[in-house]
CSV table of C-alpha atoms and ligand atoms in Angstrom, one decimal:
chain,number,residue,atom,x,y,z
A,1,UNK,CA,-74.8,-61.6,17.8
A,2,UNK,CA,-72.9,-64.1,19.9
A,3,UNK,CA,-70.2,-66.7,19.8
A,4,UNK,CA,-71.6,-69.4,21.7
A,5,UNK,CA,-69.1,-72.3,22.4
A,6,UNK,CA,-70.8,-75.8,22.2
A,7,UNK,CA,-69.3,-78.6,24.4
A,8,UNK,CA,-70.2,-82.2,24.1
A,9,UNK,CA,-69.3,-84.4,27.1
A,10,UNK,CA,-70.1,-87.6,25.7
A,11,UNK,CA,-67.4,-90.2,25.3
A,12,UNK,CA,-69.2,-92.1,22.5
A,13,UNK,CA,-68.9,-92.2,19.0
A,14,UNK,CA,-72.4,-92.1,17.8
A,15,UNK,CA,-73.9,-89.9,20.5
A,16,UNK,CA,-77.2,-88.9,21.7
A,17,UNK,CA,-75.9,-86.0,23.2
A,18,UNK,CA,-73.4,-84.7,20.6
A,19,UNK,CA,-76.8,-85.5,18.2
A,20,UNK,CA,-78.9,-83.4,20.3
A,21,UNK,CA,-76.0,-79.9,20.8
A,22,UNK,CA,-75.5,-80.0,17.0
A,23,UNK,CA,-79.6,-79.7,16.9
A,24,UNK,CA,-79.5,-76.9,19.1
A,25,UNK,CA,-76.1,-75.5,17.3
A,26,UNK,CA,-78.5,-75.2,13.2
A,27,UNK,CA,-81.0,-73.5,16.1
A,28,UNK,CA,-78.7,-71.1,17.3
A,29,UNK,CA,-76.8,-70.4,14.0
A,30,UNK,CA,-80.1,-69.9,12.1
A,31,UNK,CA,-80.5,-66.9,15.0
A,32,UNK,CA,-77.2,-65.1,13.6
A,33,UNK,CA,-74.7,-66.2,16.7
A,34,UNK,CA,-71.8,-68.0,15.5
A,35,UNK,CA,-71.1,-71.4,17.1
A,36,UNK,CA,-67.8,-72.9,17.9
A,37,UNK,CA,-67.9,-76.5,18.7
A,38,UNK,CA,-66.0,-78.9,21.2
A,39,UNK,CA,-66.2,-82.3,21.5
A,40,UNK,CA,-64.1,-83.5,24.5
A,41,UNK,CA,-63.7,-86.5,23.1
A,42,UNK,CA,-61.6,-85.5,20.3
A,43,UNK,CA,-58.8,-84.0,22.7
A,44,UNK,CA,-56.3,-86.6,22.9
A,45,UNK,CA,-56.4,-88.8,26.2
A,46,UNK,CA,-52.7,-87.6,27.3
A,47,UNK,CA,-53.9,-84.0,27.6
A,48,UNK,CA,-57.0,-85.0,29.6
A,49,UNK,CA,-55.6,-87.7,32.0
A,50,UNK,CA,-52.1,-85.9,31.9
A,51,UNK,CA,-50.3,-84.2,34.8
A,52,UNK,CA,-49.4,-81.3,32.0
A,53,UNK,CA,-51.9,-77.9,32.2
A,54,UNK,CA,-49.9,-76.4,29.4
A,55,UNK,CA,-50.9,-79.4,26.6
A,56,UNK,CA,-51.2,-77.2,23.6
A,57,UNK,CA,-54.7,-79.3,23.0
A,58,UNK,CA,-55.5,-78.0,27.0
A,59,UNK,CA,-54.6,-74.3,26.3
A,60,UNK,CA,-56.6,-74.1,22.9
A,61,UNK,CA,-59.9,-75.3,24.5
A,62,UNK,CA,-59.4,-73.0,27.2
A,63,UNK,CA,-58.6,-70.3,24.5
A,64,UNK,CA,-62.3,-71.3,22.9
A,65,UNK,CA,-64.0,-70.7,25.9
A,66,UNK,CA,-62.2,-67.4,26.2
A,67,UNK,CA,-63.6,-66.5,23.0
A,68,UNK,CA,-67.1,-67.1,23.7
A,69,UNK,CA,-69.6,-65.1,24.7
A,70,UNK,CA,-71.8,-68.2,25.8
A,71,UNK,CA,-71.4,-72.2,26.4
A,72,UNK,CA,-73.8,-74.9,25.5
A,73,UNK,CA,-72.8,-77.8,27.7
A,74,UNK,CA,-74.3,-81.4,26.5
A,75,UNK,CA,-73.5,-84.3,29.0
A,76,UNK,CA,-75.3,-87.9,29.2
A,77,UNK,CA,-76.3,-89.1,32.8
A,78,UNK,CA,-73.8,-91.0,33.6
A,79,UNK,CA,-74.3,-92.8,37.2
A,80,UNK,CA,-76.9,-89.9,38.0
A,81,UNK,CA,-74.2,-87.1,37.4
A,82,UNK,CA,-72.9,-85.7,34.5
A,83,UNK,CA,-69.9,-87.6,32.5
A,84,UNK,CA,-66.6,-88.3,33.6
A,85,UNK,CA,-64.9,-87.1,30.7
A,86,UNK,CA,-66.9,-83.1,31.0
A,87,UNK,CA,-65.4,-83.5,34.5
A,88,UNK,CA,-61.8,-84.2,33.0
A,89,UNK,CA,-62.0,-81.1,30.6
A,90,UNK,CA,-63.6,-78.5,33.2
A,91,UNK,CA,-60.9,-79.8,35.7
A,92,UNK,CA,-58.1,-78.8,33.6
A,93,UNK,CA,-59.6,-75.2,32.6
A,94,UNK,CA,-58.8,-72.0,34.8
A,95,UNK,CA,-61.1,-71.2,38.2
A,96,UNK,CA,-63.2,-68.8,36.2
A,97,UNK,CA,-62.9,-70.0,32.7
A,98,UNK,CA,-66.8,-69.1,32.4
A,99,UNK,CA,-66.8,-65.8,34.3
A,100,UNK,CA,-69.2,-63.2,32.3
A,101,UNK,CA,-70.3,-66.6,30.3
A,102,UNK,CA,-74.0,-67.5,30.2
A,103,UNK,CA,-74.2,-70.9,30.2
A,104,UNK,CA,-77.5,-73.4,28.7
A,105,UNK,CA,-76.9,-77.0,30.4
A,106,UNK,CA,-78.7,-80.1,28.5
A,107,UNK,CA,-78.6,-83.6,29.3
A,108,UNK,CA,-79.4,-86.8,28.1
A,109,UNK,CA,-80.5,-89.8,29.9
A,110,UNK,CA,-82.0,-93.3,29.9
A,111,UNK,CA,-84.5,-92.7,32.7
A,112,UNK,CA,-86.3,-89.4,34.3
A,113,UNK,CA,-85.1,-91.1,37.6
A,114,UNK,CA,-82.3,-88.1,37.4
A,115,UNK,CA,-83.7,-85.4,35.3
A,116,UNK,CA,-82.6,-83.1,38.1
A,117,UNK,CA,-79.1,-84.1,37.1
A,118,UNK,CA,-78.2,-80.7,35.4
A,119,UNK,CA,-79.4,-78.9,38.5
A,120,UNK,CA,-77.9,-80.9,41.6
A,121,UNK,CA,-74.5,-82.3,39.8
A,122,UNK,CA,-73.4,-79.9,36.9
A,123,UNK,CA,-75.3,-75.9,37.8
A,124,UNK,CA,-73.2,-76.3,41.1
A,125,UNK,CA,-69.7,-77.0,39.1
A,126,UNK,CA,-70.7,-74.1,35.9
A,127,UNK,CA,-71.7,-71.8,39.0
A,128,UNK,CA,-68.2,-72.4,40.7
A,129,UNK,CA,-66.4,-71.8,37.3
A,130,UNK,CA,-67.7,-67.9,37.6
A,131,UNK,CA,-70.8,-68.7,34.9
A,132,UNK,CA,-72.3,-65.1,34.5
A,133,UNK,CA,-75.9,-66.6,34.4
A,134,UNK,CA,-77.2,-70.2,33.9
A,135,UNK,CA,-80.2,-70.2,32.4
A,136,UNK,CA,-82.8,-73.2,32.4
A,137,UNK,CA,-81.4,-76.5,31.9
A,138,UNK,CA,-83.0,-79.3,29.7
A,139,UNK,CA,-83.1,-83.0,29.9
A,140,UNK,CA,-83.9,-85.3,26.8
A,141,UNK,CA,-84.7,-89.2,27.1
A,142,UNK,CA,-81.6,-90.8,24.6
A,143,UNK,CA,-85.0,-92.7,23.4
A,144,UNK,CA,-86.2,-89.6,22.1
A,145,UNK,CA,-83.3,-88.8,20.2
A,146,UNK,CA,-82.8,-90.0,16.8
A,147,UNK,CA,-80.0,-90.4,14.9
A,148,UNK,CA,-79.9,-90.7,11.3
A,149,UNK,CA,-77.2,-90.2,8.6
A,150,UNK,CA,-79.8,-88.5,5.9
A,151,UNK,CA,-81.8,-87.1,8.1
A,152,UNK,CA,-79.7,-86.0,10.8
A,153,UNK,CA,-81.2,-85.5,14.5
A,154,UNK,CA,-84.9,-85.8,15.5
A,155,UNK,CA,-86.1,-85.0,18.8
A,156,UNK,CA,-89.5,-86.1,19.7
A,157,UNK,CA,-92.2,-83.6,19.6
A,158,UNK,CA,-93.1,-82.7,23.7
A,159,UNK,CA,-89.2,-82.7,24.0
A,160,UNK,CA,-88.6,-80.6,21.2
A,161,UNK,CA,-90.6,-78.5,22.1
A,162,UNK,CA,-89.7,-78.2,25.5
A,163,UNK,CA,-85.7,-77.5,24.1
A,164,UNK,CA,-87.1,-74.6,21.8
A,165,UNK,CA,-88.4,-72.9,24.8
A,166,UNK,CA,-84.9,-73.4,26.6
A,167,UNK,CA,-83.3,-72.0,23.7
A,168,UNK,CA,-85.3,-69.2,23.3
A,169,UNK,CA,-84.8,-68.3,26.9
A,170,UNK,CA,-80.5,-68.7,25.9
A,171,UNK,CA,-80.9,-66.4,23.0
A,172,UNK,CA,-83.1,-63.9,24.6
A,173,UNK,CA,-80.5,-63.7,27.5
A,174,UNK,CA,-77.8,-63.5,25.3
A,175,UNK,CA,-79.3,-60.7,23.7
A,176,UNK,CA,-79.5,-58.9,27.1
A,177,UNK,CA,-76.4,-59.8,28.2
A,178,UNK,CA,-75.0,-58.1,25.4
A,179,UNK,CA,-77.0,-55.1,25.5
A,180,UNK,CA,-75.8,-54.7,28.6
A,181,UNK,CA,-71.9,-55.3,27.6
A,182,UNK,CA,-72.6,-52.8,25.0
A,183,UNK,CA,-70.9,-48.9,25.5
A,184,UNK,CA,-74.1,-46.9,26.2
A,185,UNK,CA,-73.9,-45.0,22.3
A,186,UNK,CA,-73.6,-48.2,20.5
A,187,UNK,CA,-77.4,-49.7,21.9
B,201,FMN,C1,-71.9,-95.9,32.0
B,201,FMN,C2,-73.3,-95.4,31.8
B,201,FMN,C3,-74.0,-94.9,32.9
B,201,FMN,C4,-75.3,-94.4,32.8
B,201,FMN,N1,-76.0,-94.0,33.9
B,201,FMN,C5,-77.2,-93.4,33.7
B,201,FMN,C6,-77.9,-92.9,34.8
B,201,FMN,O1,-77.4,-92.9,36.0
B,201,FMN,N2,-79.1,-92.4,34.6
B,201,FMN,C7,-79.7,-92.3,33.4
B,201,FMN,O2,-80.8,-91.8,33.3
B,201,FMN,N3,-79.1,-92.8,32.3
B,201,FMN,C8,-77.8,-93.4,32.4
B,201,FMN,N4,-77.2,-93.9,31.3
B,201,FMN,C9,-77.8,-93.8,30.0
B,201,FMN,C10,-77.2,-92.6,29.2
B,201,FMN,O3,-77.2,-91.4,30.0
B,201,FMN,C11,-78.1,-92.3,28.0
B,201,FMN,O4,-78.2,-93.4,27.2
B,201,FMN,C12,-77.4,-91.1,27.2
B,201,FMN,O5,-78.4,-90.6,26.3
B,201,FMN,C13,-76.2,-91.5,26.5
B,201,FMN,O6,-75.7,-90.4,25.8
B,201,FMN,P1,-74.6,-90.4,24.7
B,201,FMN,O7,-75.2,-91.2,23.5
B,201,FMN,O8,-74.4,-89.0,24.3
B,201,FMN,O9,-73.4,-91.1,25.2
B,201,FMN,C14,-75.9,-94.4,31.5
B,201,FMN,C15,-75.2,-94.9,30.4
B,201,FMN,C16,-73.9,-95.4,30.6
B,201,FMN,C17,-73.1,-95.9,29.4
């Protein structure tokens, strides 16, 4: 089983996107894998914005993604790219902090005018960073997300279903990846 590191980009409080990772986080840790989360918006502002690379807060998020076998990465659309503050936390981490990482990519948005956000703004950035292997992004409408304190997150059927199939994909990398990782005797 995996540790799989899950990184919301959103800079809002009540967020579609965090909603939609910790969703995908109950999918992944009913599969066995043990998730780590990260919410960027929770590292204080002088670490992100600072000149300083050593911020304690800096070193132990890039310590998390050291420790992962995998990254979720949940951004909204923001001005047809990915969010400002994602960009602010992947700025500050080393070259390769996702080398030998597979990587699953989702996005939130108000239109489909830039569902290809994932693929022409962030895949580029995650490929740069040394990502092992990015599987198939998704893309969720931040109308089909809903948010509620009882009954947590809902996704909308076609787009649930659509993220089950994206996470199955993750997980059935994941399992190869470590198969692979594996010393031949222990398979
Ligand atoms: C500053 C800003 C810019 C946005 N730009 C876009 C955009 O270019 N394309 C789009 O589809 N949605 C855009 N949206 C809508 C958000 O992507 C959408 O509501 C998203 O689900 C918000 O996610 P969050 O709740 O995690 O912050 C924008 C929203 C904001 C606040």
């Amino acid at each position: 089983m995996a540790v799989v590191l899950s990184v919301s980009g959103s800079p809002s409080s009540r967020s579609r996107s965090t909603g939609l990772l910790r969703h995908v986080d109950a999918m992944l840790s009913a599969r066995g894998h043990t998730v780590l989360a990260l919410d960027v918006r929770e590292l204080p502002a002088e670490a992100l914005f600072g000149t300083d690379p050593g911020h304690p807060e800096l070193a132990r998020a890039a310590g998390l993604f050291e420790l992962a076998d995998a990254v979720v990465i949940a951004t909204p659309v923001y001005k047809a790219a990915y969010s400002g503050l994602l960009k602010c936390l992947l700025d500050h981490l080393p070259q390769h902090a996702l080398a030998g990482k597979t990587v699953l990519p989702l996005a939130t948005g108000g239109s489909t005018a830039h569902v290809l956000a994932i693929d022409y703004a962030l895949r580029p950035v995650l490929s740069s960073m040394g990502a092992f292997h990015i599987v198939q992004g998704w893309f969720v409408l931040d109308r089909c997300i809903t948010l509620d304190e009882r009954a947590g997150v809902t996704v909308d059927g076609a787009a649930d279903a659509g993220l089950r199939e994206v996470v199955d994909r993750f997980c059935t990398a994941l399992g190869g990846r470590l198969l692979s990782a594996a010393p031949a005797d222990a398979r």
